[in-house]
Coordinates of C-alpha atoms and ligand atoms in Angstrom, one line a residue:
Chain C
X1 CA 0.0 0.0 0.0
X2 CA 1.6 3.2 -1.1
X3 CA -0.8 5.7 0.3
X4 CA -0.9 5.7 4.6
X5 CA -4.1 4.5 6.0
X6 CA -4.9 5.8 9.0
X7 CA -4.5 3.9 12.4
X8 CA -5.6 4.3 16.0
X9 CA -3.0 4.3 18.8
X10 CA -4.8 2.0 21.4
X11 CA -1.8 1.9 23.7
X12 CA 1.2 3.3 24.3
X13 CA 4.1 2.3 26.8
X14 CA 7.8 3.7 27.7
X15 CA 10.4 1.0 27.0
X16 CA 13.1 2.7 27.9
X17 CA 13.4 6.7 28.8
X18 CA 13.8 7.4 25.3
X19 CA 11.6 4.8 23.6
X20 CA 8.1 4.0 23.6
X21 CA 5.9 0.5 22.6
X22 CA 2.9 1.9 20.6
X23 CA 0.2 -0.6 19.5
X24 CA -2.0 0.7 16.4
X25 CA -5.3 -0.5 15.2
X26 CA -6.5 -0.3 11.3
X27 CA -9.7 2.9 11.5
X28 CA -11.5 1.8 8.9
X29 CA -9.1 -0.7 6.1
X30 CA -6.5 -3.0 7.0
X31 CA -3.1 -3.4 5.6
X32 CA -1.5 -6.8 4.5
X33 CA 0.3 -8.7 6.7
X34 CA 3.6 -8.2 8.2
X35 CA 6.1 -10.7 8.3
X36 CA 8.9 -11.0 10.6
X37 CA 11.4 -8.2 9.9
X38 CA 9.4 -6.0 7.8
X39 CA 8.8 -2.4 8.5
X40 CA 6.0 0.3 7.9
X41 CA 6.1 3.8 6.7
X42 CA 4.7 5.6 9.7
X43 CA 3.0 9.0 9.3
X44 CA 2.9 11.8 12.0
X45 CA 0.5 14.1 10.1
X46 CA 2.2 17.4 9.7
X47 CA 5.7 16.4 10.6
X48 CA 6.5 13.3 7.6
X49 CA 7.0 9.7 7.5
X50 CA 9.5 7.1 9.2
X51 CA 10.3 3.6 8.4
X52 CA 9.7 1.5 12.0
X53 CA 9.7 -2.1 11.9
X54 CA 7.3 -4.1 13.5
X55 CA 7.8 -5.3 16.9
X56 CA 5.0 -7.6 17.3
X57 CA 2.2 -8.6 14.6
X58 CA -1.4 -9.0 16.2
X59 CA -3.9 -9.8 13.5
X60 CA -4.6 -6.4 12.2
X61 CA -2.8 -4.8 15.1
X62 CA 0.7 -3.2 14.4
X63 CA 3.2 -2.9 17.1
X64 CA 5.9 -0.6 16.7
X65 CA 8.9 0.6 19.2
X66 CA 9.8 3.9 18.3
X67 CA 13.2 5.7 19.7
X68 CA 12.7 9.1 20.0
X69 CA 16.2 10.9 18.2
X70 CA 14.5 13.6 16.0
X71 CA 11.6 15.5 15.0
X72 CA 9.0 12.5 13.6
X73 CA 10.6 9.8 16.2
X74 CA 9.7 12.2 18.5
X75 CA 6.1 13.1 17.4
X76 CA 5.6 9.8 17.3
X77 CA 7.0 8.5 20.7
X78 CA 4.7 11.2 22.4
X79 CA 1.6 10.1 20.7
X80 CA -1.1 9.1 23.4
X81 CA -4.1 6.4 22.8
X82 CA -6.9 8.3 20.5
X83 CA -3.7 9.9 18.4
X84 CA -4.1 9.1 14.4
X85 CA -1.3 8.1 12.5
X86 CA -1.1 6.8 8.6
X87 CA 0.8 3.7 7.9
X88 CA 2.5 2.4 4.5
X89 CA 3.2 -1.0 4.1
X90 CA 4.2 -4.0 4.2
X91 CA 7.6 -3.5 2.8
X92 CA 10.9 -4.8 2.8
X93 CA 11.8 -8.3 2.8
X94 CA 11.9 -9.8 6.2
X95 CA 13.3 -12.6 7.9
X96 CA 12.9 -15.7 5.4
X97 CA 13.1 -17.8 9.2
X98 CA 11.6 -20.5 6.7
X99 CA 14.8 -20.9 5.2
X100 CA 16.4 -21.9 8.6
X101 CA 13.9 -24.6 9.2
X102 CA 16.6 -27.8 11.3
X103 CA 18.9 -25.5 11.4
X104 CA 20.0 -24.0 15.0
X105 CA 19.2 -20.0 15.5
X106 CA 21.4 -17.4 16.7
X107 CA 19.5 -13.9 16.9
X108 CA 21.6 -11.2 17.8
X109 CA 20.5 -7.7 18.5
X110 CA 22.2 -4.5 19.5
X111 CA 20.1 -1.7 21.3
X112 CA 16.9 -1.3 19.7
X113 CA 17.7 -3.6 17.0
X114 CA 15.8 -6.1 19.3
X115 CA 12.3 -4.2 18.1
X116 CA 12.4 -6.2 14.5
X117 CA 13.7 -9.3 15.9
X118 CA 11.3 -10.2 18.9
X119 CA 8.4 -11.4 16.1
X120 CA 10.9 -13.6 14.9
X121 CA 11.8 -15.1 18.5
X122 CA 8.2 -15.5 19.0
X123 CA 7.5 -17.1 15.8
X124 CA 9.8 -19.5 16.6
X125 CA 8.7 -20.0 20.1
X126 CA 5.4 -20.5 18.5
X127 CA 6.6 -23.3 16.4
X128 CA 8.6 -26.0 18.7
X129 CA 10.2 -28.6 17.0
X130 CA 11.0 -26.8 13.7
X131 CA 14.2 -25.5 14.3
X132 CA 17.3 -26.5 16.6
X133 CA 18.4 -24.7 19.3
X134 CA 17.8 -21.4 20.0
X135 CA 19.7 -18.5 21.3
X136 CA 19.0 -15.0 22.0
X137 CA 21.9 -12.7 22.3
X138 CA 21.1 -9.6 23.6
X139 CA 24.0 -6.8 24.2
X140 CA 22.7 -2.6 25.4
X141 CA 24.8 0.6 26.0
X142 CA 23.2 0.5 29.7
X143 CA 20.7 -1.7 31.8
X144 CA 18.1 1.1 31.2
X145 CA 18.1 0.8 28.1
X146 CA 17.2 -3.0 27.5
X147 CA 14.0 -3.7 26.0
X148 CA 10.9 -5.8 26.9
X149 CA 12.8 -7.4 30.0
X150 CA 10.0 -9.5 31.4
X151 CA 9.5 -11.0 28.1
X152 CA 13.2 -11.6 27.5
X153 CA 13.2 -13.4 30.9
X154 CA 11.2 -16.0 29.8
X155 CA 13.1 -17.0 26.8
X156 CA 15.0 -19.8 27.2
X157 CA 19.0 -19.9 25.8
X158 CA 18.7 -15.7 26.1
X159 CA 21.6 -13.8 27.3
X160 CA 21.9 -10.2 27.8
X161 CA 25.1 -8.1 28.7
X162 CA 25.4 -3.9 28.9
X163 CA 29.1 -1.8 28.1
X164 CA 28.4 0.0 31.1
X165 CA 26.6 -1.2 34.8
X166 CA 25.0 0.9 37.3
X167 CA 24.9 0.0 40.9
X168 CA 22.5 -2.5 40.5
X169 CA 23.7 -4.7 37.2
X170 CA 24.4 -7.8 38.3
X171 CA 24.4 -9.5 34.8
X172 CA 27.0 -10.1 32.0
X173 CA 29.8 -6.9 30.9
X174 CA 31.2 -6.6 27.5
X175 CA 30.0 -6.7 24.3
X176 CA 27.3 -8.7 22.7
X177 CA 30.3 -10.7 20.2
X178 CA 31.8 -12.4 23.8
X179 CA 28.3 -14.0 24.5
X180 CA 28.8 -16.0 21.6
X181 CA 31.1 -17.6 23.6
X182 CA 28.4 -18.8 25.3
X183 CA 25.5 -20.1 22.9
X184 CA 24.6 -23.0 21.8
X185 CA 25.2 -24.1 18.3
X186 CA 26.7 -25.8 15.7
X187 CA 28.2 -23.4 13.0
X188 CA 28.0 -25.9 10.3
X189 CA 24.3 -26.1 11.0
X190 CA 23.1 -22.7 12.1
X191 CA 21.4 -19.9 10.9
X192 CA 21.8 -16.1 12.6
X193 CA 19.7 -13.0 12.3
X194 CA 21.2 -10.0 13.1
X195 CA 20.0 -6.4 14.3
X196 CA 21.8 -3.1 15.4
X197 CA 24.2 -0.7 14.3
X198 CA 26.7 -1.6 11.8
X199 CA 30.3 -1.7 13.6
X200 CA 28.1 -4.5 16.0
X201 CA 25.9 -6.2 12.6
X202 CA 30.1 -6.2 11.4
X203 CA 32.0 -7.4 14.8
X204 CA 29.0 -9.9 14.9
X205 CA 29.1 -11.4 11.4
X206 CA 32.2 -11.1 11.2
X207 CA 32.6 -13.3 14.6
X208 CA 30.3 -15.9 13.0
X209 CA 32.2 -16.6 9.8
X210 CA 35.3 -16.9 11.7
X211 CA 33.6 -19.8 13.4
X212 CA 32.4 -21.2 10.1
X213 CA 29.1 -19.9 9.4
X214 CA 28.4 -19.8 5.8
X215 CA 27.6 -16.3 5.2
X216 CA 24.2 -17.3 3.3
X217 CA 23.3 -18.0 6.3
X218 CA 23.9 -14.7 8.6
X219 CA 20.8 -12.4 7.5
X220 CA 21.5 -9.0 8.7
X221 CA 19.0 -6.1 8.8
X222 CA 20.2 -2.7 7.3
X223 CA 18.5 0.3 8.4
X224 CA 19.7 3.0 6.2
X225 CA 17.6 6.4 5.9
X226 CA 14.1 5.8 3.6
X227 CA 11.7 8.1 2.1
X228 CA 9.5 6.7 -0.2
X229 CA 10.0 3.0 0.7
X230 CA 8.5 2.0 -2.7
X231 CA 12.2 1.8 -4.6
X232 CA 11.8 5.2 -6.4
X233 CA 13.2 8.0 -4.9
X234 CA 16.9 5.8 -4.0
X235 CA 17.4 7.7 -1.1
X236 CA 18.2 4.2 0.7
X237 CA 20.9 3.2 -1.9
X238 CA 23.4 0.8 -0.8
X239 CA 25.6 0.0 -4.0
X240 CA 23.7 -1.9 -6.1
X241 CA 20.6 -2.4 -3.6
X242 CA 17.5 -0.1 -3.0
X243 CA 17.1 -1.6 0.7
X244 CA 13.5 -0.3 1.1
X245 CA 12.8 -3.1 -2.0
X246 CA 16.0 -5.3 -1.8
X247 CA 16.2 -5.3 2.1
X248 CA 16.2 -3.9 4.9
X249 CA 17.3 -8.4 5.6
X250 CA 20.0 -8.8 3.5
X251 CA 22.5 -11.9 3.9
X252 CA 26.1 -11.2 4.8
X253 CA 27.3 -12.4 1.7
X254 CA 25.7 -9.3 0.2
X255 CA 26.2 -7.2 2.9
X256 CA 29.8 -7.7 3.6
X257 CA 31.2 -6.5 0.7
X258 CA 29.1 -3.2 0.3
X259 CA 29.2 -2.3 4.2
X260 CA 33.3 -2.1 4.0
X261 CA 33.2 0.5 0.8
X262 CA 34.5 3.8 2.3
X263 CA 32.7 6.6 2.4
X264 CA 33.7 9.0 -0.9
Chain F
X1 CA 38.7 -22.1 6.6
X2 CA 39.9 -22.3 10.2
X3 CA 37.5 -23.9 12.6
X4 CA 37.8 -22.2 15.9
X5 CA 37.8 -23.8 19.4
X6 CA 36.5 -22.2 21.9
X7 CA 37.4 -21.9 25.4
X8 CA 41.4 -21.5 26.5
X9 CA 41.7 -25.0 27.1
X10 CA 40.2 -25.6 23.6
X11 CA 42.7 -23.7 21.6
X12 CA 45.5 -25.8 22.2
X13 CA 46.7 -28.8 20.6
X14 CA 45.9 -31.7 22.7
X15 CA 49.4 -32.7 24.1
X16 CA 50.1 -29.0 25.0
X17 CA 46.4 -29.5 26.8
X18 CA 47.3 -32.2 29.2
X19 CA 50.5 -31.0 30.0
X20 CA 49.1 -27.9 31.1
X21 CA 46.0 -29.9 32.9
X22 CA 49.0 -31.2 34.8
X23 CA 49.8 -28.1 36.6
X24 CA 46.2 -27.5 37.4
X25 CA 44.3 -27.7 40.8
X26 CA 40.7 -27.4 41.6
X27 CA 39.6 -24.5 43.3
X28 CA 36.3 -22.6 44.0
X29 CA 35.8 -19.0 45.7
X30 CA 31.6 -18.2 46.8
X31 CA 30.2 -15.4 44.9
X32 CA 31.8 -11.7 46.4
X33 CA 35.3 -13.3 46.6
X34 CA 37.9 -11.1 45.7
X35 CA 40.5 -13.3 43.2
X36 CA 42.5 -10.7 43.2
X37 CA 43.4 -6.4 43.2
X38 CA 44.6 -4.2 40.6
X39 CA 48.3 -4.1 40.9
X40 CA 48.6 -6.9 43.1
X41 CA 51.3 -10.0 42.4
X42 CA 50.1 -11.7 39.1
X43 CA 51.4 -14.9 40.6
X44 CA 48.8 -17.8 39.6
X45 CA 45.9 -17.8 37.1
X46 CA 42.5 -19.4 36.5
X47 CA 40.3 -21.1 33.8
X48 CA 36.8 -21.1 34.5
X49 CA 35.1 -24.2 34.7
X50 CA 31.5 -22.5 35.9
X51 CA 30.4 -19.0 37.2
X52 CA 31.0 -15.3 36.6
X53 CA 33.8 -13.2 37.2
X54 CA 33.8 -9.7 36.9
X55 CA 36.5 -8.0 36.2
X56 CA 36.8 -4.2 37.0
X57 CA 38.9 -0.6 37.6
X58 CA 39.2 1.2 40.7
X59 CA 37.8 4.5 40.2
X60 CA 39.0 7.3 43.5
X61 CA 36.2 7.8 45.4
X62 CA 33.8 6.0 43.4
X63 CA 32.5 2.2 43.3
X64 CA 35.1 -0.3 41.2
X65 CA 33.7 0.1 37.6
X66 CA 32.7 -3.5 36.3
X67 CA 34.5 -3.3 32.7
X68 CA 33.9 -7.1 31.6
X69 CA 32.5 -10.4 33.1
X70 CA 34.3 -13.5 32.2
X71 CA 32.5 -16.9 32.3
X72 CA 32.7 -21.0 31.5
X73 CA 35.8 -21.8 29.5
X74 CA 37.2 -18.3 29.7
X75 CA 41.1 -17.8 30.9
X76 CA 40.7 -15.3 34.3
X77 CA 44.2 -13.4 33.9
X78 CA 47.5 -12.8 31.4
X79 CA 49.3 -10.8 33.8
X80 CA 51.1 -13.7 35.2
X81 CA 53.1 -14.2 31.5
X82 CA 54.6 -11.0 31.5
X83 CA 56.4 -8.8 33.5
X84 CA 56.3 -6.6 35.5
X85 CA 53.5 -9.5 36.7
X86 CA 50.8 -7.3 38.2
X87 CA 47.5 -7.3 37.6
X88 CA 46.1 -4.7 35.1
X89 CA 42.3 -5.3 36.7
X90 CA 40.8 -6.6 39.7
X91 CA 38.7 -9.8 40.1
X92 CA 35.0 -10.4 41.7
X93 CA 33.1 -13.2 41.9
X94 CA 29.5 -12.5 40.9
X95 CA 28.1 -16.4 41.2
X96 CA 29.8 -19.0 43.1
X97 CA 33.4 -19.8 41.0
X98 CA 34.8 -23.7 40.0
X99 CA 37.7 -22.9 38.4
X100 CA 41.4 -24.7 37.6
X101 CA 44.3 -22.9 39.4
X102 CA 47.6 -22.8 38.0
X103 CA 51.0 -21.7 39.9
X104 CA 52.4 -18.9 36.8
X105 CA 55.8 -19.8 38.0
X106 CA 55.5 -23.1 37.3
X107 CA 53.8 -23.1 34.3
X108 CA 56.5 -20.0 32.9
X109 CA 59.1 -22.1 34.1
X110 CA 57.9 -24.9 32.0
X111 CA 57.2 -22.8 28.8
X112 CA 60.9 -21.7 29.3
X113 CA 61.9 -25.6 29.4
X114 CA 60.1 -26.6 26.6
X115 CA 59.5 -23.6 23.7
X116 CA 57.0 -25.3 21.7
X117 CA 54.9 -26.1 25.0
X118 CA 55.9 -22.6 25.9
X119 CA 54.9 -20.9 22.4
X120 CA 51.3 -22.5 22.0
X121 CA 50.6 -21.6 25.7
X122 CA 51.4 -17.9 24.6
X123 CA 49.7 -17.8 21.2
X124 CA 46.7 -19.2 22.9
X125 CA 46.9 -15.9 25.5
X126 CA 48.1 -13.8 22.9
X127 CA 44.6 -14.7 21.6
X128 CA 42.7 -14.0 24.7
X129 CA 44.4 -10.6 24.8
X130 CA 43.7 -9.7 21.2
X131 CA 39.9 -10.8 21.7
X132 CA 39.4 -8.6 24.9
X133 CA 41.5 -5.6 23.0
X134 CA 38.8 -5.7 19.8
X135 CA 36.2 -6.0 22.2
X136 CA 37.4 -3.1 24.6
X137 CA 38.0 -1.1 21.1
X138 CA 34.4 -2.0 19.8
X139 CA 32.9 -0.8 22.3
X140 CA 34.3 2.8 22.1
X141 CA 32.4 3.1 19.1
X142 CA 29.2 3.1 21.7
X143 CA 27.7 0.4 19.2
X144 CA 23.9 0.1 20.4
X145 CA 22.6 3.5 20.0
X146 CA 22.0 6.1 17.7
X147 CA 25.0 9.4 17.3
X148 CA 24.6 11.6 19.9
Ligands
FAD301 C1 13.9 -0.4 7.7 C2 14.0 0.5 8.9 C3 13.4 0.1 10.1 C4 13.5 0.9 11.2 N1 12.9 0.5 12.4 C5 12.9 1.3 13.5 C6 12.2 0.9 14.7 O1 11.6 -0.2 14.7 N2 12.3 1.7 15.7 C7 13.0 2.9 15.7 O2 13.0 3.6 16.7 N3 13.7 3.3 14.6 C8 13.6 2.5 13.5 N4 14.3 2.9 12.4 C9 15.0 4.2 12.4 C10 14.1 5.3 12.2 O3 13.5 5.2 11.0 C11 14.9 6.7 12.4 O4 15.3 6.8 13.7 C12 14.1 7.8 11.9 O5 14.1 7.8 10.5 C13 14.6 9.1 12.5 O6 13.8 10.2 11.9 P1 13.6 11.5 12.7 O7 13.0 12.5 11.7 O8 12.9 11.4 14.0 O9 15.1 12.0 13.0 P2 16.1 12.8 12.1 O10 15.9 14.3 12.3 O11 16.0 12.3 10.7 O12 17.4 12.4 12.8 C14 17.8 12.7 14.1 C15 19.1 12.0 14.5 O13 19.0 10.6 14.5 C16 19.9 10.1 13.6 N5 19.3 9.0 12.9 C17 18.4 9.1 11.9 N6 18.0 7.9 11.5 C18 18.7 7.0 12.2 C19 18.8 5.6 12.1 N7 18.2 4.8 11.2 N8 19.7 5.0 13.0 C20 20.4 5.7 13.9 N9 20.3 7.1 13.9 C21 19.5 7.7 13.1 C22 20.3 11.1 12.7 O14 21.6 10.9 12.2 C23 20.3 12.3 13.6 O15 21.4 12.4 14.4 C24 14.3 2.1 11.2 C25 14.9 2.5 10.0 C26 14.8 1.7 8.9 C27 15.4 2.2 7.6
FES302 S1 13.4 4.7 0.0 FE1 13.1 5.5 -2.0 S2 14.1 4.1 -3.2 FE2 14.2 3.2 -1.2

């Protein structure tokens, strides 16, 4: 859908002190489905658009958790139940999780790069049996700033660790590569999905094919800046990809090559 | 395509493996032990069989910063292997600690005796060290959030 429909904010939550969980109902139409790993064009009227991937798929219900850095992150992260929004989507490519059916499943997310990746950890929750093991590596700046902890808690084989502890940290130090230390799986038979800024989508592949991970099989999401999201305007260029239509889940082994061009 | 092992233990060839093994000796501390304090005599080291250590700074005036934990399989000091053999950091328990102990006199002494025991003992903590110097690096890029 290339036009927004509008949506209803029916709740709204602080994550973290600069990020908000806002759930949005269809007012009147519906759009598609999401799929894991895809993202919306989201509308603050009178301020412009925003890619935001969906952080939890409901039926008709889109969840999104928005970090507040600039002017539409932040109209959007103050919106209050009753606010209207229009929505564009789906796009992007998603996942593909179905390609990593038997395999073992690393997800990896930096900061908020958890928000695209938790409907894929509940897919596969959802579906027991179908894949190996599961991890859930999860590495923040600080403790406040981890997302949906109760729910992370219940996740089995997840591990979070912060660069910097307050007072009351008592959990893993260092970054999110040393928990792969940790995880269980078998890099001739695993699949990873990976989330967060590029130096830590890089340390972290990078990591992984060290260990023998084919690169096919490390899907990374790559959130460059978007305007129209329809593969027109190329404002999210990457070499030869438009990542609004070719991404924003690329593998590594067409990733890698285009993430280590310096800048001109 | 090199396929890694992980763990210290798990990087070296097997013979080197067991004659280290040979100098080790089961220890465990209860979670709050201090192993040991910045600048103190690096004179033994540890590989962690279970539990969390944190490893951290002492800052004047302030609580010791906690800059890394370190947990199952991971090697708890490299100050022992060279000099002026002192620790860089100190050492915490955060959970109850099983770990193998070994004397770093001996086991220098031995890499001395024996150079090819004594060269895959220090490429295996050259290793270590190189790991924790990316990491420590990595993470002055503030990777998890947006520029501020
Ligand atoms: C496919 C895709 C999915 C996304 N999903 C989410 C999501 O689920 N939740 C979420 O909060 N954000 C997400 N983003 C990022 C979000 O779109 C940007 O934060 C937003 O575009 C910023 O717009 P703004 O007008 O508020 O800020 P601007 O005024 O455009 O920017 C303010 C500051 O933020 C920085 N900034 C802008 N965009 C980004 C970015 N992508 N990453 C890091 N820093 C940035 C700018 O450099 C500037 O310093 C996603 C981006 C893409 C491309
Ligand atoms: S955002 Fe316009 S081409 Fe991708």
């Amino acid at each position: 859908m290339t036009v927004p429909v509008p949506y209803r904010v029916v709740e709204c939550e602080a994550a973290t002190p600069d990020t908000a969980t806002i759930v949005l109902e269809p007012v009147e139409a519906a759009l598609q489905p999401f799929t894991p790993g895809q993202f919306a064009m989201v509308y603050a009227f009178g301020v412009g658009d925003i890619p935001l991937s969906v952080s939890a798929i409901d039926g008709h219900r889109l969840t999104h958790t928005v970090r507040a850095v600039g002017a539409i992150s932040g109209a959007l992260h103050a919106l209050r139940p009753g606010g209207i929004v229009g929505v564009r989507g789906p796009f992007g490519t998603g996942w593909e999780l179905s390609a990593a059916s038997g395999l073992d499943l690393l997800v990896v997310a930096g900061g908020i790069g958890l928000a695209p990746l938790r409907p894929l950890v509940r897919e596969v929750l959802a579906t027991p049996g179908r894949y190996g093991r599961l991890s859930v590596l999860i590495g923040a700046r600080e403790p406040r700033e981890l997302l949906y902890t109760e729910e992370v808690r219940s996740w089995q084989g997840s591990l979070t660790t912060v660069d910097r502890p307050d007072e009351r940290w008592q959990g893993e130090v260092g970054v999110v590569t040393t928990l792969l230390d940790r995880a269980a799986f078998d890099p001739s038979s695993a699949a990873a999905f990976i989330c967060g800024p590029e130096p830590m989508i890089r340390a972290t592949a990078g990591e992984l094919v060290h260990r023998g991970l084919e690169p096919d099989r490390i899907r990374v999401s790559l959130e460059r800046n978007m305007h129209c999201a329809t593969g027109h305007c190329g404002h999210c260029q990457l070499g030869p990809l438009l990542l609004c239509r070719d991404g924003p889940v690329v593998t590594w082994r067409l990733a890698q090559p285009l993430l280590m061009v310096r800048e001109l | 395509m090199t396929v890694v092992r992980h763990g210290f233990l798990g990087a070296l060839p097997p013979a080197h493996r067991d004659r280290l093994a040979g100098f080790a000796r089961d220890v465990s501390f209860p979670a709050g032990t201090r192993v040991f304090e910045e600048d103190g005599v690096a004179d033994r080291f540890w590989i962690i069989r279970s539990g969390v250590v944190a490893l951290d700074v002492h800052v004047p005036g302030r609580r010791a910063a906690v800059v890394e934990t370190l947990g199952e399989g991971d090697l708890l000091g490299w100050s022992w292997l060279f000099e002026p053999y002192r620790w860089h950091l100190g050492a915490q328990t955060r959970a109850a600690v099983v770990a193998s102990e070994f004397d770093a006199g001996r086991v220098r002494a031995a890499c001395e005796e024996d150079p090819a025991f004594g060269l895959a003992v220090t490429n295996c903590v050259a290793q270590v060290i190189a790991r924790r110097l990316k990491s420590t690096r990595t993470r002055l890029l503030d990777l998890y959030g947006p520029p501020r």
